[in-house]
Coordinates of C-alpha atoms in Angstrom, one line a residue:
Y1 CA 36.9 -48.7 27.4
Y2 CA 34.5 -46.2 25.8
I3 CA 33.3 -48.7 23.2
R4 CA 32.6 -51.3 25.9
W5 CA 30.7 -48.7 27.9
W6 CA 28.6 -47.7 24.8
F7 CA 27.7 -51.3 24.0
S8 CA 26.8 -52.0 27.6
M9 CA 24.5 -48.9 27.8
F10 CA 22.7 -49.1 24.5
L11 CA 22.9 -52.7 23.2
S12 CA 22.6 -54.8 26.4
P13 CA 19.1 -56.2 26.8
S14 CA 19.3 -56.3 30.6
P15 CA 19.0 -52.6 31.7
P16 CA 15.8 -51.8 29.7
A17 CA 14.1 -54.8 31.2
V18 CA 15.0 -53.7 34.7
I19 CA 13.9 -50.2 34.1
M20 CA 10.6 -51.2 32.6
S21 CA 9.9 -53.5 35.6
S22 CA 10.7 -50.8 38.0
V23 CA 8.5 -48.2 36.2
L24 CA 5.6 -50.7 36.1
Q25 CA 5.9 -51.4 39.8
K26 CA 6.1 -47.7 40.7
L27 CA 3.3 -46.8 38.3
I28 CA 0.6 -49.4 39.1
T29 CA -0.5 -50.9 42.3
P30 CA -2.5 -54.1 41.7
L31 CA -5.7 -54.5 43.8
A32 CA -7.3 -57.7 42.4
S33 CA -5.6 -61.1 42.7
G34 CA -6.1 -64.4 41.0
P35 CA -6.5 -65.3 37.3
A36 CA -7.9 -62.8 34.8
E37 CA -11.5 -63.2 33.8
P38 CA -12.0 -65.0 30.5
P39 CA -13.3 -63.0 27.6
R40 CA -17.1 -62.7 27.2
N41 CA -17.2 -62.0 23.5
K42 CA -14.2 -63.6 22.0
V43 CA -14.3 -64.1 18.3
T44 CA -12.0 -66.4 16.3
V45 CA -11.4 -66.1 12.6
V46 CA -9.9 -69.2 11.0
G47 CA -8.0 -68.3 7.8
V48 CA -6.3 -65.0 7.2
G49 CA -6.8 -64.8 3.5
Q50 CA -8.6 -61.9 1.9
V51 CA -12.0 -63.0 3.2
G52 CA -10.8 -63.9 6.7
M53 CA -9.2 -60.5 7.1
A54 CA -12.2 -58.6 5.7
C55 CA -14.3 -60.5 8.3
A56 CA -11.8 -59.6 11.1
I57 CA -11.6 -55.9 10.3
S58 CA -15.3 -55.6 9.9
I59 CA -15.9 -57.2 13.3
L60 CA -13.2 -55.0 14.9
L61 CA -14.6 -51.8 13.5
R62 CA -18.1 -52.6 14.8
D63 CA -16.7 -53.2 18.3
L64 CA -18.2 -56.7 18.5
A65 CA -15.4 -58.6 20.3
D66 CA -13.4 -58.1 23.5
E67 CA -10.8 -60.4 22.1
L68 CA -10.0 -61.4 18.5
A69 CA -8.0 -64.6 17.7
L70 CA -6.7 -65.4 14.2
V71 CA -5.6 -68.9 13.1
D72 CA -3.9 -70.1 9.9
V73 CA -1.2 -72.5 8.8
M74 CA 0.8 -69.8 7.1
E75 CA 2.8 -68.5 10.1
D76 CA 4.5 -65.5 8.5
R77 CA 1.3 -64.2 7.0
L78 CA -0.5 -64.8 10.2
K79 CA 2.0 -63.0 12.4
G80 CA 2.1 -60.1 9.9
E81 CA -1.7 -59.7 9.9
M82 CA -1.8 -59.9 13.7
M83 CA 0.9 -57.2 14.1
D84 CA -0.7 -54.9 11.5
L85 CA -4.0 -55.0 13.5
Q86 CA -2.3 -54.7 16.9
H87 CA -0.5 -51.5 15.6
G88 CA -4.0 -50.0 15.1
S89 CA -5.1 -50.8 18.6
L90 CA -5.4 -47.1 19.5
F91 CA -8.2 -46.8 16.9
L92 CA -10.1 -49.9 18.1
K93 CA -12.0 -50.9 21.2
T94 CA -10.9 -54.5 21.1
S95 CA -8.4 -54.8 23.9
K96 CA -6.7 -58.0 22.8
I97 CA -5.7 -59.3 19.3
V98 CA -3.9 -62.7 19.2
A99 CA -2.8 -65.2 16.6
D100 CA -1.2 -68.6 16.3
K101 CA -1.2 -71.7 14.2
D102 CA -1.9 -73.6 17.5
Y103 CA -5.7 -73.7 18.1
A104 CA -5.0 -73.2 21.9
V105 CA -5.1 -69.5 21.0
T106 CA -8.8 -69.8 20.2
A107 CA -9.8 -71.1 23.7
N108 CA -13.1 -69.8 25.1
S109 CA -14.3 -68.4 21.9
R110 CA -18.0 -67.5 21.8
L111 CA -18.1 -67.4 18.0
V112 CA -15.8 -68.9 15.5
V113 CA -15.8 -67.8 11.8
V114 CA -14.4 -70.4 9.4
T115 CA -13.1 -68.9 6.2
A116 CA -10.3 -71.4 5.5
G117 CA -10.4 -73.8 2.5
V118 CA -8.8 -74.7 -0.8
R119 CA -9.5 -73.0 -4.1
Q120 CA -11.0 -74.6 -7.1
Q121 CA -8.4 -75.7 -9.6
E122 CA -9.0 -75.2 -13.4
G123 CA -11.2 -78.0 -14.7
E124 CA -11.8 -79.4 -11.2
S125 CA -15.3 -80.9 -10.5
R126 CA -17.3 -79.3 -7.7
L127 CA -17.4 -82.7 -5.9
N128 CA -13.7 -83.0 -5.9
L129 CA -13.3 -79.4 -4.6
V130 CA -15.7 -80.2 -1.8
Q131 CA -14.0 -83.4 -0.9
R132 CA -10.6 -81.6 -0.6
N133 CA -12.3 -79.0 1.6
V134 CA -13.8 -81.8 3.7
N135 CA -10.2 -83.1 4.3
V136 CA -9.2 -79.6 5.5
F137 CA -12.2 -79.3 7.7
K138 CA -11.4 -82.6 9.3
M139 CA -8.3 -81.0 10.7
I140 CA -9.9 -77.6 11.6
I141 CA -13.3 -78.4 13.2
P142 CA -12.1 -80.9 15.9
Q143 CA -9.4 -78.4 17.0
I144 CA -12.0 -75.7 17.4
M145 CA -14.3 -77.9 19.4
K146 CA -11.4 -79.0 21.6
Y147 CA -10.8 -75.5 22.9
S148 CA -14.2 -73.9 22.5
P149 CA -16.9 -76.6 23.0
N150 CA -19.6 -74.0 23.7
C151 CA -19.0 -71.8 20.7
T152 CA -21.3 -71.0 17.8
L153 CA -19.8 -71.6 14.3
I154 CA -20.3 -69.5 11.2
V155 CA -19.1 -71.2 8.1
V156 CA -18.0 -68.8 5.2
S157 CA -15.8 -71.1 3.1
N158 CA -17.4 -72.1 -0.3
P159 CA -19.4 -74.0 -1.3
V160 CA -20.8 -72.7 2.0
D161 CA -24.0 -74.8 2.2
V162 CA -22.3 -78.2 1.8
L163 CA -19.4 -77.2 4.1
T164 CA -21.9 -76.0 6.7
Y165 CA -23.4 -79.5 6.6
V166 CA -19.8 -81.0 6.9
T167 CA -19.1 -78.7 9.8
W168 CA -22.3 -79.8 11.6
K169 CA -21.3 -83.5 11.1
L170 CA -17.7 -83.0 12.3
S171 CA -18.5 -80.7 15.2
G172 CA -21.2 -82.8 16.9
L173 CA -22.9 -79.5 17.8
P174 CA -26.7 -79.1 17.7
K175 CA -27.9 -77.8 14.3
H176 CA -28.9 -74.4 15.7
R177 CA -25.2 -73.6 16.6
V178 CA -23.8 -74.3 13.1
I179 CA -24.6 -71.5 10.7
G180 CA -23.6 -70.9 7.1
S181 CA -23.2 -67.3 5.9
G182 CA -25.6 -68.5 3.1
T183 CA -27.6 -65.9 1.2
N184 CA -27.2 -63.1 3.6
L185 CA -24.8 -61.5 1.0
D186 CA -27.0 -62.6 -1.9
S187 CA -29.9 -60.8 -0.3
A188 CA -27.8 -57.7 0.3
R189 CA -26.8 -57.7 -3.3
F190 CA -30.4 -58.2 -4.4
R191 CA -31.6 -55.3 -2.2
Y192 CA -28.8 -53.0 -3.4
L193 CA -29.4 -53.7 -7.1
M194 CA -33.2 -53.5 -6.8
A195 CA -33.0 -50.3 -4.8
E196 CA -30.6 -48.7 -7.3
R197 CA -33.1 -49.3 -10.1
L198 CA -35.9 -47.9 -7.9
G199 CA -33.8 -44.8 -6.9
I200 CA -34.0 -45.6 -3.1
H201 CA -31.6 -46.8 -0.4
A202 CA -31.0 -50.5 -0.1
S203 CA -32.4 -50.6 3.4
S204 CA -35.8 -49.3 2.0
F205 CA -36.2 -52.2 -0.3
N206 CA -37.4 -55.4 1.3
G207 CA -36.5 -58.6 -0.5
W208 CA -35.1 -62.0 0.2
V209 CA -32.9 -64.5 -1.7
L210 CA -33.2 -68.0 -0.2
G211 CA -31.8 -71.5 -1.0
E212 CA -28.3 -72.2 -2.2
H213 CA -25.6 -69.5 -2.0
G214 CA -24.9 -69.9 -5.7
D215 CA -26.5 -70.5 -9.1
T216 CA -29.8 -72.1 -7.8
S217 CA -30.6 -69.3 -5.3
V218 CA -34.3 -68.4 -5.1
P219 CA -35.4 -64.7 -5.3
V220 CA -38.7 -64.4 -3.4
W221 CA -40.5 -62.0 -5.8
S222 CA -43.8 -62.7 -4.0
G223 CA -42.5 -60.9 -0.9
A224 CA -40.6 -58.0 -2.6
N225 CA -41.9 -54.7 -1.3
V226 CA -41.2 -51.1 -0.6
A227 CA -42.8 -49.5 2.4
G228 CA -45.2 -52.5 2.5
V229 CA -46.2 -52.0 -1.1
N230 CA -45.9 -55.4 -2.8
L231 CA -44.2 -55.1 -6.2
Q232 CA -45.9 -58.3 -7.5
K233 CA -49.3 -56.5 -7.1
L234 CA -48.0 -53.6 -9.1
N235 CA -46.6 -56.0 -11.8
P236 CA -48.0 -59.6 -11.6
E237 CA -45.3 -60.7 -14.1
I238 CA -42.4 -59.4 -12.1
G239 CA -39.5 -61.8 -12.0
T240 CA -40.8 -64.0 -14.8
D241 CA -39.8 -64.3 -18.4
A242 CA -43.0 -62.6 -19.4
D243 CA -42.1 -59.4 -17.6
K244 CA -41.6 -56.7 -20.1
E245 CA -39.5 -54.7 -17.6
Q246 CA -37.1 -57.6 -17.2
W247 CA -36.8 -57.4 -13.4
K248 CA -35.6 -61.0 -13.5
A249 CA -32.3 -59.7 -14.8
T250 CA -31.6 -58.2 -11.4
H251 CA -31.5 -61.7 -9.8
K252 CA -29.2 -62.9 -12.6
A253 CA -26.9 -60.0 -11.8
V254 CA -26.9 -61.1 -8.2
V255 CA -25.8 -64.6 -9.2
D256 CA -23.2 -63.3 -11.6
S257 CA -21.9 -60.5 -9.4
A258 CA -19.3 -62.6 -7.6
Y259 CA -17.9 -63.9 -10.9
E260 CA -17.8 -60.3 -12.2
V261 CA -15.9 -59.0 -9.1
I262 CA -13.5 -62.0 -9.3
K263 CA -12.9 -61.3 -12.9
L264 CA -12.0 -57.6 -12.1
K265 CA -10.0 -57.9 -8.9
G266 CA -9.3 -61.6 -8.5
Y267 CA -11.5 -62.3 -5.4
T268 CA -14.4 -61.0 -3.4
N269 CA -13.9 -60.0 0.2
W270 CA -15.3 -56.7 1.5
A271 CA -19.0 -57.4 1.1
I272 CA -18.8 -60.9 2.6
G273 CA -16.7 -59.4 5.5
L274 CA -19.4 -56.8 6.2
S275 CA -22.1 -59.5 5.9
V276 CA -20.3 -61.8 8.5
A277 CA -19.9 -58.8 10.9
D278 CA -23.7 -58.2 10.5
L279 CA -24.4 -61.9 11.5
T280 CA -21.8 -61.6 14.4
E281 CA -23.6 -58.5 15.8
S282 CA -26.9 -60.3 15.9
I283 CA -25.4 -63.2 17.8
V284 CA -23.2 -61.5 20.3
K285 CA -25.8 -58.9 21.1
N286 CA -28.6 -61.4 21.3
M287 CA -30.7 -59.2 18.9
N288 CA -33.2 -61.7 17.6
R289 CA -32.7 -60.2 14.2
I290 CA -33.8 -62.1 11.1
H291 CA -31.2 -63.1 8.4
P292 CA -31.2 -65.4 5.5
V293 CA -28.6 -67.9 6.6
S294 CA -27.9 -71.5 5.9
T295 CA -29.5 -73.9 8.4
M296 CA -30.7 -77.5 8.4
V297 CA -33.9 -77.6 6.4
K298 CA -35.0 -81.2 6.5
D299 CA -38.8 -81.5 6.8
M300 CA -39.3 -77.9 5.7
Y301 CA -41.0 -77.1 2.4
G302 CA -41.2 -80.8 1.5
I303 CA -37.4 -81.3 1.7
T304 CA -36.6 -84.8 2.9
E305 CA -32.8 -84.8 3.0
E306 CA -30.3 -83.5 5.6
V307 CA -29.2 -80.4 3.7
F308 CA -28.4 -76.8 4.7
L309 CA -30.1 -74.0 2.8
S310 CA -30.8 -70.4 3.5
L311 CA -34.1 -69.5 5.1
P312 CA -35.1 -66.5 7.2
C313 CA -33.6 -67.3 10.6
V314 CA -33.9 -65.5 13.9
L315 CA -30.3 -65.1 15.3
S316 CA -29.8 -64.8 19.0
S317 CA -27.0 -65.6 21.5
G318 CA -27.4 -69.3 20.9
G319 CA -27.3 -69.2 17.1
V320 CA -30.5 -69.9 15.1
S321 CA -33.3 -69.7 17.7
S322 CA -36.1 -70.2 15.1
V323 CA -37.0 -70.1 11.4
V324 CA -39.6 -67.9 9.8
N325 CA -42.2 -69.9 7.8
M326 CA -42.4 -67.7 4.7
T327 CA -45.5 -67.9 2.5
L328 CA -43.9 -68.9 -0.8
T329 CA -45.6 -69.5 -4.1
D330 CA -45.6 -73.0 -5.6
A331 CA -43.0 -71.9 -8.1
E332 CA -40.7 -70.6 -5.3
V333 CA -41.1 -73.8 -3.3
S334 CA -40.3 -75.8 -6.4
Q335 CA -37.1 -73.8 -6.9
L336 CA -36.2 -74.3 -3.2
R337 CA -36.5 -78.0 -3.6
K338 CA -34.4 -77.9 -6.7
S339 CA -31.7 -76.0 -4.7
A340 CA -31.9 -78.8 -2.1
D341 CA -31.6 -81.5 -4.8
T342 CA -28.5 -79.8 -6.2
L343 CA -26.8 -79.8 -2.8
W344 CA -27.8 -83.3 -2.0
G345 CA -26.4 -84.5 -5.3
I346 CA -23.0 -83.4 -4.0
Q347 CA -23.4 -84.3 -0.3
K348 CA -24.4 -87.9 -0.9
D349 CA -21.1 -88.8 -2.5
L350 CA -18.9 -87.2 0.1
K351 CA -16.6 -89.6 2.0
D352 CA -15.2 -89.8 5.5
I353 CA -17.4 -87.4 7.3

């Protein structure tokens, strides 16, 4: 008898449920009726790998979302990441964190960050890598649009400029609502490395890296300045091979930095996560702040093809509200066109978009 009583008291699921229901009814008197209001700043992150979770935690720590949704095909990993974040709810101001492999969980998202994709295999061509990612995006993007037709998309997966173009094609969204994370991170790396050499904080050096997020990115030396003092006026050779101070090496370090980090720790995640949170803030807070992000550049700077490259873009609640027409040198424009040609060389051979 004693054993049966013990099991009924401590192992039966029924009594706790009854007690909790009773406590809830006694504790709280509901006043409002009807369905709950939908979230106003719901953010979804697609892909819970190292980059996706760095984006998620950066967005959470900056209090940018009233609901965060995570989506991935790896169910155990997805559930584990969701629970880990939920257990930290006391230290966050995001009231709801959800996750599922079913895209219904993303419904009513204001912003969707896409970090999912396949990794490059040893010896694999860039075109083949992109084509495999196109096949992944053909499953992801329509599902996002089904549940959040009014969202803005930020593409982070690499090669980001080509995949932003792919996303634009697959989503059917206007071009201003499809954004690539682009050279926002390249510019941050550039500002950090230049500022380190100058002995100042990164925010006090003003410089831009445009074009492709990759090997053909374009450092705008003609606009690099500190407190309005143009560095090219102090050193007309800055950024060229003729420069005795070899400032050009700083941009090479920007291009090589991702490879260096990957060599040391296996992947990059924290800096891109912080970069994406920076973009998220500008959009959800309607800040009209300028970022170098990947956008459609056809008919700009003599580019004739439908490619996405990074230019200084004003980000607001609707995505890219406008593009700043930077005064570039002939050499910089030439480099930008070369960047566009590199991307078009890949895009033109893509199939089934």
